[in-house]
């Protein structure tokens, strides 16, 4: 029943439960880590069936198929599966986590990869007009060239990454194998089982050719880019090649500008996932006539998305909005966007100085990295412009020290600031396989939670299903903390009071910190306690 609260068992406990269940229903228990599995069976059975019924095939003989299930009690489900597979089934019992691991980490990826090789076309688009190469899988299948299989492998890896919403593709070289992983919702997952080391040099050469890099150079890092046409839209890939002790590694960053531009056209702060109280305050600050709105957080915490959402909400035909970014990741209609070009001397500081002569009303500076950029941005905020910008810091209080250590004048900085917003991204539990769980008291205490309050709270986790690729998560949402620059806090910053004291006063004035915001999302069943502990510091 949905209302039941289940404490997630550890591996040993789960195996014991599975053994008892097998004994009770007179089935054989199987340890999938040690069992011999006929991998050919994975190719003949639809992968969505394995996910839907949570089973793995073991071997087939004399018209009987041996399968491993976690729960042998549901006879109707087993009968239904026998009809769908058109085979007599012999059921064995295995631990659910082992079944899930086997499905998501190995054969599922391999099967999906093989399925996508049929009938898609990936075009690599050159820089010059008319220089297009069409890489059709049908044509490659028929090709006799030795390089055809590696082209097919690289292209299907890219295609599958786009299908699975990956933001990066990692190709990692090891002593005897090559691992290919996708970063989905901020976390790495195997794209397929590791492949033989023999493929390594041809895969890297293929990526270098696509990125117009030097294929003979293997001892220094190289950066490049290429563009593919997929489902009638252009997608850019930023490529980084790095030499390691076992050979070269590659990371391909997916920049789906057209898709993101469509998404950003409809993007508002509601979509980002702010708590209601912070959302109302932040909306008030981005509509101020002048001042600085500062967003902070580590790389990949969604700072740029938040600023784009803010700009999308306030843009109109009466105001000139100009941005200077490194690089311009997504294009927004109706605003002027300038890319930083360090090689040609167009730095953030120089671009920002030029922007101020371009008669803007609102300015976005991609990132403040040095004193010069900070000084110009603060002066712009003090002279009647609304300035949006980001800085790398762990929380809102670290930002204050960061700016003051850059050597900016404290009075000007405090006068210019409207607010500081810190944010992180947490993964959202998949709606299709979400289930209530109960954590042991020891884990709640370890997480810094008050047992009296949190023992009664129902947390949730995703069990892993076909919809989320076995991860239990689908998508990400923001957790935030917003510092109001009230008169009392402004005075404390000018007096150079310690961050701990400013933090205490901010709490008295009603500020919600990152951890509290995350725990509220855990309480509402948006994310898991493990994810919260991974992303925020445990206090207390």
Short mmCIF file of C-alpha atoms in Angstrom, two decimals:
data_model
loop_
_atom_site.label_atom_id
_atom_site.label_comp_id
_atom_site.label_asym_id
_atom_site.label_seq_id
_atom_site.Cartn_x
_atom_site.Cartn_y
_atom_site.Cartn_z
CA UNK A 1 0.00 0.00 0.00
CA UNK A 2 1.15 3.54 -0.80
CA UNK A 3 0.75 4.67 2.81
CA UNK A 4 3.09 2.01 4.22
CA UNK A 5 6.45 3.28 5.41
CA UNK A 6 9.35 1.04 4.52
CA UNK A 7 12.89 1.42 5.85
CA UNK A 8 15.37 0.78 3.02
CA UNK A 9 17.35 -2.38 3.92
CA UNK A 10 21.10 -2.71 3.44
CA UNK A 11 22.48 -5.29 0.95
CA UNK A 12 23.00 -8.09 3.48
CA UNK A 13 19.55 -7.62 5.02
CA UNK A 14 17.95 -7.51 1.58
CA UNK A 15 19.69 -10.75 0.56
CA UNK A 16 18.48 -12.43 3.78
CA UNK A 17 14.89 -11.32 3.10
CA UNK A 18 15.13 -12.60 -0.48
CA UNK A 19 16.44 -16.01 0.78
CA UNK A 20 13.55 -16.31 3.25
CA UNK A 21 11.05 -15.38 0.55
CA UNK A 22 12.55 -17.98 -1.83
CA UNK A 23 12.40 -20.65 0.88
CA UNK A 24 8.81 -19.83 1.76
CA UNK A 25 7.62 -20.02 -1.86
CA UNK A 26 9.84 -23.02 -2.67
CA UNK A 27 11.90 -21.17 -5.25
CA UNK A 28 15.65 -21.18 -5.67
CA UNK A 29 17.58 -18.10 -4.41
CA UNK A 30 20.17 -16.68 -6.80
CA UNK A 31 22.99 -14.21 -6.09
CA UNK A 32 23.26 -12.24 -9.34
CA UNK A 33 26.82 -11.13 -8.57
CA UNK A 34 27.96 -14.74 -8.75
CA UNK A 35 25.37 -16.33 -11.09
CA UNK A 36 26.24 -17.24 -14.67
CA UNK A 37 23.99 -15.20 -16.94
CA UNK A 38 23.41 -15.79 -20.65
CA UNK A 39 23.98 -12.29 -22.02
CA UNK A 40 22.52 -13.22 -25.41
CA UNK A 41 19.08 -13.36 -23.73
CA UNK A 42 19.23 -9.61 -23.05
CA UNK A 43 19.35 -9.01 -26.78
CA UNK A 44 16.21 -11.05 -27.46
CA UNK A 45 13.96 -9.72 -24.67
CA UNK A 46 12.55 -6.13 -24.90
CA UNK A 47 14.32 -3.95 -22.36
CA UNK A 48 11.12 -2.12 -21.37
CA UNK A 49 9.58 -5.49 -20.33
CA UNK A 50 12.52 -6.18 -18.02
CA UNK A 51 12.08 -2.77 -16.39
CA UNK A 52 8.28 -2.95 -16.19
CA UNK A 53 8.26 -6.39 -14.52
CA UNK A 54 11.58 -5.92 -12.69
CA UNK A 55 13.20 -9.18 -13.76
CA UNK A 56 16.36 -10.40 -15.47
CA UNK A 57 16.63 -13.47 -17.71
CA UNK A 58 19.23 -16.04 -16.58
CA UNK A 59 19.23 -18.87 -19.15
CA UNK A 60 16.96 -20.63 -21.61
CA UNK A 61 16.79 -24.41 -22.18
CA UNK A 62 14.21 -26.83 -23.65
CA UNK A 63 11.61 -24.08 -24.13
CA UNK A 64 11.84 -22.98 -20.47
CA UNK A 65 13.18 -19.55 -19.55
CA UNK A 66 14.82 -19.08 -16.15
CA UNK A 67 14.26 -15.60 -14.73
CA UNK A 68 15.23 -13.84 -11.49
CA UNK A 69 12.46 -11.84 -9.75
CA UNK A 70 12.49 -9.99 -6.45
CA UNK A 71 8.94 -10.96 -5.48
CA UNK A 72 7.58 -14.42 -6.43
CA UNK A 73 4.26 -13.81 -4.63
CA UNK A 74 2.47 -12.12 -7.54
CA UNK A 75 1.42 -15.16 -9.59
CA UNK A 76 -0.79 -13.10 -11.92
CA UNK A 77 2.20 -10.99 -12.91
CA UNK A 78 4.29 -14.14 -13.59
CA UNK A 79 1.50 -15.65 -15.72
CA UNK A 80 1.16 -12.38 -17.64
CA UNK A 81 4.92 -12.33 -18.27
CA UNK A 82 4.87 -15.96 -19.50
CA UNK A 83 2.16 -15.04 -22.04
CA UNK A 84 4.08 -11.94 -23.21
CA UNK A 85 7.34 -13.89 -23.60
CA UNK A 86 5.54 -16.95 -25.01
CA UNK A 87 7.69 -19.20 -22.85
CA UNK A 88 7.31 -21.45 -19.82
CA UNK A 89 8.94 -19.65 -16.89
CA UNK A 90 11.07 -21.04 -14.09
CA UNK A 91 11.23 -18.40 -11.35
CA UNK A 92 14.22 -17.79 -9.09
CA UNK A 93 14.42 -15.12 -6.40
CA UNK A 94 17.11 -12.38 -6.28
CA UNK A 95 17.61 -9.16 -4.32
CA UNK A 96 15.78 -6.19 -5.93
CA UNK A 97 18.86 -3.93 -5.77
CA UNK A 98 20.93 -6.52 -7.67
CA UNK A 99 18.24 -6.74 -10.38
CA UNK A 100 18.09 -2.92 -10.62
CA UNK A 101 21.90 -2.62 -10.78
CA UNK A 102 22.15 -5.23 -13.51
CA UNK A 103 19.46 -3.55 -15.57
CA UNK A 104 20.65 0.02 -15.26
CA UNK A 105 24.43 -0.38 -15.33
CA UNK A 106 25.04 -2.90 -18.04
CA UNK A 107 22.75 -4.61 -20.48
CA UNK A 108 20.01 -1.99 -20.53
CA UNK A 109 22.43 0.61 -21.85
CA UNK A 110 23.88 -1.83 -24.36
CA UNK A 111 20.43 -2.82 -25.60
CA UNK A 112 19.26 0.78 -25.97
CA UNK A 113 22.48 1.64 -27.77
CA UNK A 114 21.95 -1.19 -30.25
CA UNK A 115 18.34 -0.14 -30.84
CA UNK A 116 19.28 3.44 -31.75
CA UNK A 117 21.81 2.36 -34.35
CA UNK A 118 18.91 1.55 -36.64
CA UNK A 119 17.61 4.32 -38.82
CA UNK A 120 18.90 7.62 -37.49
CA UNK A 121 21.10 10.13 -39.28
CA UNK A 122 23.58 12.41 -37.59
CA UNK A 123 25.07 15.22 -39.71
CA UNK A 124 28.40 16.77 -38.76
CA UNK A 125 28.18 20.37 -39.93
CA UNK A 126 31.39 22.14 -40.89
CA UNK A 127 32.23 25.79 -40.21
CA UNK A 128 32.01 26.79 -43.86
CA UNK A 129 28.74 26.84 -45.75
CA UNK A 130 28.20 23.76 -47.88
CA UNK A 131 30.80 21.70 -45.99
CA UNK A 132 28.43 19.06 -44.64
CA UNK A 133 29.05 15.39 -44.02
CA UNK A 134 26.04 13.13 -43.63
CA UNK A 135 26.68 10.14 -41.44
CA UNK A 136 23.84 7.74 -42.11
CA UNK A 137 23.82 4.56 -40.06
CA UNK A 138 22.35 2.61 -42.97
CA UNK A 139 25.27 3.72 -45.14
CA UNK A 140 27.78 2.95 -42.40
CA UNK A 141 26.37 -0.54 -41.90
CA UNK A 142 27.02 -1.25 -45.55
CA UNK A 143 30.49 0.32 -45.58
CA UNK A 144 33.47 -1.97 -45.82
CA UNK A 145 35.93 0.53 -44.37
CA UNK A 146 37.70 -0.45 -41.13
CA UNK A 147 36.71 2.82 -39.52
CA UNK A 148 32.94 2.36 -40.04
CA UNK A 149 32.37 0.55 -36.72
CA UNK A 150 34.07 3.31 -34.69
CA UNK A 151 32.09 6.00 -36.49
CA UNK A 152 28.94 4.05 -35.70
CA UNK A 153 29.96 3.69 -32.04
CA UNK A 154 30.74 7.40 -31.57
CA UNK A 155 27.60 8.53 -33.40
CA UNK A 156 25.29 6.22 -31.47
CA UNK A 157 26.89 7.29 -28.19
CA UNK A 158 26.16 10.94 -29.09
CA UNK A 159 22.63 10.11 -30.26
CA UNK A 160 21.85 8.15 -27.10
CA UNK A 161 23.19 11.02 -24.95
CA UNK A 162 20.76 13.41 -26.64
CA UNK A 163 17.88 10.96 -26.21
CA UNK A 164 18.63 10.58 -22.49
CA UNK A 165 18.95 14.36 -21.79
CA UNK A 166 22.67 14.11 -20.93
CA UNK A 167 24.58 17.36 -20.38
CA UNK A 168 28.05 15.79 -20.86
CA UNK A 169 29.63 12.66 -22.32
CA UNK A 170 32.74 11.37 -20.51
CA UNK A 171 35.15 8.97 -22.21
CA UNK A 172 37.54 7.63 -19.55
CA UNK A 173 40.59 5.50 -20.28
CA UNK A 174 41.62 2.81 -17.80
CA UNK A 175 44.42 0.23 -17.75
CA UNK A 176 42.56 -2.39 -19.82
CA UNK A 177 39.24 -0.82 -20.83
CA UNK A 178 37.45 2.37 -21.91
CA UNK A 179 34.42 3.59 -19.92
CA UNK A 180 31.78 5.83 -21.49
CA UNK A 181 29.50 7.73 -19.11
CA UNK A 182 26.71 10.30 -19.38
CA UNK A 183 26.08 13.11 -16.91
CA UNK A 184 22.31 13.17 -16.43
CA UNK A 185 20.77 15.54 -13.86
CA UNK A 186 24.26 16.31 -12.58
CA UNK A 187 25.30 12.68 -11.88
CA UNK A 188 27.42 10.31 -14.00
CA UNK A 189 25.92 7.03 -15.27
CA UNK A 190 27.49 4.33 -17.43
CA UNK A 191 26.30 4.63 -21.05
CA UNK A 192 27.21 0.99 -21.64
CA UNK A 193 29.49 -1.65 -20.12
CA UNK A 194 33.21 -0.70 -20.38
CA UNK A 195 34.60 -1.64 -23.79
CA UNK A 196 37.99 -3.06 -24.82
CA UNK A 197 41.05 -0.78 -24.71
CA UNK A 198 41.64 -1.58 -28.42
CA UNK A 199 38.88 0.93 -29.27
CA UNK A 200 40.53 3.79 -27.39
CA UNK A 201 42.77 5.38 -30.04
CA UNK A 202 40.18 5.10 -32.84
CA UNK A 203 37.42 6.66 -30.67
CA UNK A 204 39.69 9.58 -29.70
CA UNK A 205 40.85 10.02 -33.30
CA UNK A 206 37.24 10.12 -34.50
CA UNK A 207 36.34 12.80 -31.91
CA UNK A 208 39.45 14.82 -32.86
CA UNK A 209 38.54 14.65 -36.56
CA UNK A 210 34.99 15.85 -35.79
CA UNK A 211 36.41 18.70 -33.64
CA UNK A 212 39.16 19.62 -36.18
CA UNK A 213 41.94 18.92 -33.65
CA UNK A 214 45.46 17.53 -34.19
CA UNK A 215 45.13 13.72 -34.17
CA UNK A 216 48.91 13.22 -33.92
CA UNK A 217 49.20 15.24 -30.68
CA UNK A 218 48.60 13.05 -27.62
CA UNK A 219 50.67 14.66 -24.87
CA UNK A 220 49.00 18.04 -24.31
CA UNK A 221 45.36 19.04 -23.62
CA UNK A 222 43.29 20.14 -26.63
CA UNK A 223 39.99 22.00 -26.81
CA UNK A 224 37.66 22.07 -29.77
CA UNK A 225 34.04 22.04 -30.83
CA UNK A 226 31.79 20.53 -33.44
CA UNK A 227 28.14 20.77 -34.40
CA UNK A 228 25.67 18.04 -35.33
CA UNK A 229 22.24 18.13 -36.87
CA UNK A 230 19.79 16.00 -34.91
CA UNK A 231 16.01 15.91 -35.39
CA UNK A 232 16.26 18.98 -37.65
CA UNK A 233 18.04 21.15 -35.10
CA UNK A 234 21.68 22.11 -34.63
CA UNK A 235 23.45 21.06 -31.45
CA UNK A 236 26.93 22.26 -30.46
CA UNK A 237 29.43 20.11 -28.59
CA UNK A 238 32.36 21.61 -26.69
CA UNK A 239 35.21 19.07 -26.58
CA UNK A 240 38.04 18.81 -24.06
CA UNK A 241 40.80 16.21 -24.58
CA UNK A 242 43.16 15.55 -21.66
CA UNK A 243 46.22 13.24 -21.47
CA UNK A 244 46.18 10.83 -18.49
CA UNK A 245 48.47 8.01 -17.30
CA UNK A 246 46.54 5.43 -19.36
CA UNK A 247 46.03 7.54 -22.49
CA UNK A 248 43.73 10.41 -23.45
CA UNK A 249 40.34 11.14 -21.86
CA UNK A 250 37.62 13.20 -23.55
CA UNK A 251 34.65 15.16 -22.24
CA UNK A 252 31.98 16.43 -24.64
CA UNK A 253 29.68 19.16 -23.27
CA UNK A 254 26.27 19.19 -24.98
CA UNK A 255 25.03 22.70 -25.85
CA UNK A 256 21.54 22.28 -27.27
CA UNK A 257 21.08 25.99 -27.98
CA UNK A 258 17.96 25.78 -30.15
CA UNK A 259 16.07 23.55 -27.74
CA UNK A 260 17.21 25.66 -24.77
CA UNK A 261 16.30 28.90 -26.56
CA UNK A 262 12.75 27.58 -26.99
CA UNK A 263 12.72 26.48 -23.35
CA UNK A 264 14.14 29.84 -22.21
CA UNK A 265 11.51 31.74 -24.18
CA UNK A 266 8.96 30.20 -21.78
CA UNK A 267 11.30 30.21 -18.77
CA UNK A 268 10.14 32.00 -15.63
CA UNK A 269 11.35 31.95 -12.04
CA UNK A 270 8.41 29.64 -11.19
CA UNK A 271 10.06 26.88 -13.27
CA UNK A 272 13.40 27.17 -11.41
CA UNK A 273 11.85 25.84 -8.19
CA UNK A 274 12.28 28.67 -5.65
CA UNK A 275 10.40 28.53 -2.33
CA UNK A 276 7.45 30.95 -2.31
CA UNK A 277 8.94 33.38 0.24
CA UNK A 278 12.29 33.71 -1.59
CA UNK A 279 10.54 33.93 -4.97
CA UNK A 280 8.42 36.94 -3.95
CA UNK A 281 11.44 38.79 -2.50
CA UNK A 282 13.67 38.00 -5.50
CA UNK A 283 10.95 39.17 -7.93
CA UNK A 284 10.81 42.46 -6.02
CA UNK A 285 14.59 42.96 -6.32
CA UNK A 286 14.83 42.21 -10.06
CA UNK A 287 12.21 44.91 -10.71
CA UNK A 288 14.16 47.63 -8.85
CA UNK A 289 15.23 50.58 -11.06
CA UNK A 290 18.94 50.15 -10.23
CA UNK A 291 21.36 48.24 -7.99
CA UNK A 292 23.11 44.86 -8.11
CA UNK A 293 21.46 41.42 -7.96
CA UNK A 294 24.15 38.87 -7.15
CA UNK A 295 23.72 35.09 -7.61
CA UNK A 296 26.31 32.72 -6.17
CA UNK A 297 27.04 28.98 -6.10
CA UNK A 298 29.52 26.43 -7.47
CA UNK A 299 29.89 25.50 -11.15
CA UNK A 300 26.76 23.82 -12.50
CA UNK A 301 24.44 25.08 -9.76
CA UNK A 302 22.04 26.79 -12.18
CA UNK A 303 23.17 30.42 -11.59
CA UNK A 304 23.00 31.36 -15.28
CA UNK A 305 19.57 29.72 -15.67
CA UNK A 306 18.25 31.80 -12.75
CA UNK A 307 19.61 35.03 -14.27
CA UNK A 308 18.15 34.16 -17.69
CA UNK A 309 14.80 33.45 -16.01
CA UNK A 310 14.97 36.83 -14.24
CA UNK A 311 15.83 38.66 -17.47
CA UNK A 312 13.07 36.83 -19.38
CA UNK A 313 10.56 38.00 -16.76
CA UNK A 314 11.58 41.68 -16.82
CA UNK A 315 12.48 42.24 -20.49
CA UNK A 316 10.30 44.64 -22.46
CA UNK A 317 10.56 46.89 -25.50
CA UNK A 318 11.22 50.01 -23.42
CA UNK A 319 14.47 48.85 -21.82
CA UNK A 320 17.82 48.04 -23.43
CA UNK A 321 19.25 44.86 -21.87
CA UNK A 322 22.88 43.92 -22.66
CA UNK A 323 24.79 40.86 -21.44
CA UNK A 324 28.50 39.99 -21.51
CA UNK A 325 29.08 36.23 -21.10
CA UNK A 326 31.77 33.57 -21.43
CA UNK A 327 30.46 31.93 -23.57
CA UNK A 328 26.93 32.94 -24.65
CA UNK A 329 25.37 29.54 -23.93
CA UNK A 330 21.76 30.35 -24.87
CA UNK A 331 20.31 33.04 -27.07
CA UNK A 332 17.36 35.08 -25.85
CA UNK A 333 15.30 37.08 -28.33
CA UNK A 334 15.14 40.82 -27.70
CA UNK A 335 18.39 41.31 -25.74
CA UNK A 336 21.95 42.10 -26.87
CA UNK A 337 24.43 39.35 -25.94
CA UNK A 338 28.22 39.81 -26.18
CA UNK A 339 30.65 36.86 -25.97
CA UNK A 340 33.94 37.31 -24.07
CA UNK A 341 37.00 36.72 -26.27
CA UNK A 342 40.16 36.71 -24.13
CA UNK A 343 42.46 35.97 -27.09
CA UNK A 344 41.32 39.15 -28.85
CA UNK A 345 41.40 41.18 -25.64
CA UNK A 346 37.63 41.31 -25.01
CA UNK A 347 37.58 40.55 -21.28
CA UNK A 348 34.63 40.96 -18.88
CA UNK A 349 36.08 44.29 -17.70
CA UNK A 350 36.66 45.69 -21.19
CA UNK A 351 33.27 44.44 -22.44
CA UNK A 352 31.50 45.92 -19.42
CA UNK A 353 33.23 49.29 -19.90
CA UNK A 354 32.10 49.36 -23.55
CA UNK A 355 28.55 48.28 -22.63
CA UNK A 356 28.18 51.33 -20.37
CA UNK A 357 28.77 53.57 -23.40
CA UNK A 358 26.07 51.65 -25.28
CA UNK A 359 23.19 53.26 -23.35
CA UNK A 360 21.86 50.19 -21.47
CA UNK A 361 19.12 50.11 -18.82
CA UNK A 362 19.90 46.65 -17.46
CA UNK A 363 23.17 44.71 -17.66
CA UNK A 364 24.09 41.08 -17.04
CA UNK A 365 27.76 40.23 -16.37
CA UNK A 366 28.33 36.46 -16.70
CA UNK A 367 30.82 36.30 -13.83
CA UNK A 368 32.90 38.60 -11.64
CA UNK A 369 36.42 37.18 -11.46
CA UNK A 370 38.65 40.15 -10.63
CA UNK A 371 38.75 43.53 -8.91
CA UNK A 372 38.47 45.56 -12.13
CA UNK A 373 35.23 43.86 -13.25
CA UNK A 374 33.84 44.10 -9.69
CA UNK A 375 34.62 47.83 -9.51
CA UNK A 376 33.02 48.65 -12.88
CA UNK A 377 29.91 46.54 -12.07
CA UNK A 378 29.49 48.29 -8.69
CA UNK A 379 29.90 51.73 -10.29
CA UNK A 380 27.31 50.79 -12.95
CA UNK A 381 24.86 49.75 -10.20
CA UNK A 382 25.46 53.04 -8.37
CA UNK A 383 24.90 55.16 -11.51
CA UNK A 384 21.36 54.06 -12.26
CA UNK A 385 21.75 50.65 -13.95
CA UNK A 386 20.29 47.34 -12.77
CA UNK A 387 23.20 44.85 -12.82
CA UNK A 388 22.76 41.07 -12.70
CA UNK A 389 25.89 39.03 -12.06
CA UNK A 390 27.31 35.82 -10.59
CA UNK A 391 30.31 35.01 -8.41
CA UNK A 392 31.74 31.68 -7.24
CA UNK A 393 31.23 31.23 -3.48
CA UNK A 394 29.72 28.58 -1.21
CA UNK A 395 27.04 30.72 0.44
CA UNK A 396 25.81 34.30 0.69
CA UNK A 397 28.14 35.16 3.59
CA UNK A 398 31.26 33.97 1.74
CA UNK A 399 30.39 36.42 -1.06
CA UNK A 400 30.86 39.39 1.28
CA UNK A 401 34.39 38.30 2.20
CA UNK A 402 35.18 37.50 -1.45
CA UNK A 403 34.33 41.01 -2.63
CA UNK A 404 36.02 42.78 0.27
CA UNK A 405 39.17 40.68 -0.31
CA UNK A 406 39.15 41.77 -3.97
CA UNK A 407 39.85 45.24 -2.65
CA UNK A 408 36.52 46.94 -3.50
CA UNK A 409 35.37 49.86 -1.36
CA UNK A 410 32.99 48.36 1.29
CA UNK A 411 30.68 51.38 1.35
CA UNK A 412 30.18 51.37 -2.45
CA UNK A 413 29.68 47.60 -2.51
CA UNK A 414 27.07 47.65 0.26
CA UNK A 415 25.28 50.65 -1.27
CA UNK A 416 25.09 48.96 -4.70
CA UNK A 417 23.79 45.57 -3.50
CA UNK A 418 20.05 44.82 -3.67
CA UNK A 419 20.34 41.17 -2.62
CA UNK A 420 22.54 38.08 -2.70
CA UNK A 421 21.02 34.76 -3.75
CA UNK A 422 22.91 31.46 -3.19
CA UNK A 423 21.65 28.33 -4.90
CA UNK A 424 22.28 24.64 -5.56
CA UNK A 425 20.46 22.01 -7.61
CA UNK A 426 18.99 18.83 -6.12
CA UNK A 427 17.61 15.92 -8.13
CA UNK A 428 13.83 15.43 -8.17
CA UNK A 429 12.42 11.97 -7.34
CA UNK A 430 10.91 10.21 -10.38
CA UNK A 431 7.11 10.40 -10.14
CA UNK A 432 6.69 6.97 -11.77
CA UNK A 433 8.55 4.94 -9.11
CA UNK A 434 8.32 7.20 -6.03
CA UNK A 435 7.74 5.29 -2.78
CA UNK A 436 7.66 6.23 0.92
CA UNK A 437 10.64 5.12 3.01
CA UNK A 438 11.46 5.22 6.70
CA UNK A 439 15.02 5.90 7.84
CA UNK A 440 16.50 4.46 11.04
CA UNK A 441 16.93 6.89 13.96
CA UNK A 442 20.72 6.61 13.66
CA UNK A 443 20.62 8.00 10.07
CA UNK A 444 18.31 10.87 11.08
CA UNK A 445 20.67 11.77 13.95
CA UNK A 446 23.66 11.48 11.61
CA UNK A 447 21.85 13.91 9.30
CA UNK A 448 21.61 16.45 12.14
CA UNK A 449 17.81 16.15 12.44
CA UNK A 450 15.77 16.40 15.63
CA UNK A 451 14.26 12.92 16.17
CA UNK A 452 11.12 14.22 17.90
CA UNK A 453 10.22 16.30 14.83
CA UNK A 454 11.56 14.25 11.91
CA UNK A 455 10.71 10.71 13.02
CA UNK A 456 7.09 11.38 12.02
CA UNK A 457 7.99 12.77 8.56
CA UNK A 458 7.52 10.46 5.58
CA UNK A 459 10.49 10.69 3.22
CA UNK A 460 10.38 9.31 -0.31
CA UNK A 461 12.81 7.65 -2.72
CA UNK A 462 12.57 6.47 -6.33
CA UNK A 463 12.97 2.71 -6.73
CA UNK A 464 14.25 3.03 -10.32
CA UNK A 465 12.11 2.34 -13.38
CA UNK A 466 12.18 2.56 -17.17
CA UNK A 467 11.06 6.22 -17.16
CA UNK A 468 14.07 7.39 -15.13
CA UNK A 469 16.54 4.84 -16.57
CA UNK A 470 16.78 3.06 -13.22
CA UNK A 471 18.16 6.11 -11.35
CA UNK A 472 15.07 6.97 -9.25
CA UNK A 473 15.39 10.64 -10.26
CA UNK A 474 14.08 12.71 -13.15
CA UNK A 475 15.04 16.39 -13.48
CA UNK A 476 16.45 18.88 -10.96
CA UNK A 477 15.13 21.78 -8.92
CA UNK A 478 16.79 24.70 -7.12
CA UNK A 479 17.32 25.17 -3.39
CA UNK A 480 18.10 28.75 -2.40
CA UNK A 481 19.00 31.18 0.37
CA UNK A 482 18.35 34.90 -0.10
CA UNK A 483 20.05 37.61 1.95
CA UNK A 484 18.09 40.85 2.27
CA UNK A 485 20.41 43.83 2.59
CA UNK A 486 18.51 45.44 5.47
CA UNK A 487 19.91 48.54 7.23
CA UNK A 488 21.08 46.42 10.18
CA UNK A 489 22.96 43.96 7.95
CA UNK A 490 24.46 46.79 5.83
CA UNK A 491 25.82 48.40 9.03
CA UNK A 492 27.28 45.07 10.21
CA UNK A 493 29.09 44.54 6.88
CA UNK A 494 30.53 48.07 7.05
CA UNK A 495 31.65 47.41 10.62
CA UNK A 496 33.38 44.24 9.30
CA UNK A 497 31.55 42.02 11.79
CA UNK A 498 32.25 38.26 11.50
CA UNK A 499 30.11 36.19 9.08
CA UNK A 500 28.75 34.06 11.96
CA UNK A 501 27.29 37.18 13.59
CA UNK A 502 25.74 38.42 10.32
CA UNK A 503 24.31 34.92 9.82
CA UNK A 504 22.70 34.96 13.29
CA UNK A 505 21.06 38.36 12.62
CA UNK A 506 19.87 37.21 9.16
CA UNK A 507 18.21 34.20 10.79
CA UNK A 508 16.51 36.50 13.34
CA UNK A 509 15.19 38.55 10.40
CA UNK A 510 13.61 35.44 8.86
CA UNK A 511 16.21 34.23 6.36
CA UNK A 512 15.93 30.55 5.30
CA UNK A 513 19.27 28.81 4.73
CA UNK A 514 20.13 26.31 1.97
CA UNK A 515 19.87 23.26 4.23
CA UNK A 516 16.47 24.33 5.59
CA UNK A 517 15.17 24.95 2.06
CA UNK A 518 16.40 21.49 0.99
CA UNK A 519 14.85 19.76 4.02
CA UNK A 520 11.51 21.41 3.25
CA UNK A 521 11.70 19.88 -0.26
CA UNK A 522 12.48 16.52 1.41
CA UNK A 523 9.47 16.94 3.69
CA UNK A 524 7.24 17.59 0.65
CA UNK A 525 8.57 14.48 -1.16
CA UNK A 526 10.37 16.42 -3.91
CA UNK A 527 13.84 14.99 -3.20
CA UNK A 528 15.52 12.41 -0.95
CA UNK A 529 17.37 12.85 2.34
CA UNK A 530 20.49 11.25 0.80
CA UNK A 531 20.45 13.83 -2.00
CA UNK A 532 20.04 16.66 0.56
CA UNK A 533 23.02 15.37 2.58
CA UNK A 534 25.07 15.13 -0.60
CA UNK A 535 24.38 18.72 -1.70
CA UNK A 536 24.28 20.67 1.60
CA UNK A 537 26.38 20.73 4.77
CA UNK A 538 24.96 18.85 7.78
CA UNK A 539 24.54 21.33 10.62
CA UNK A 540 24.39 20.74 14.34
#
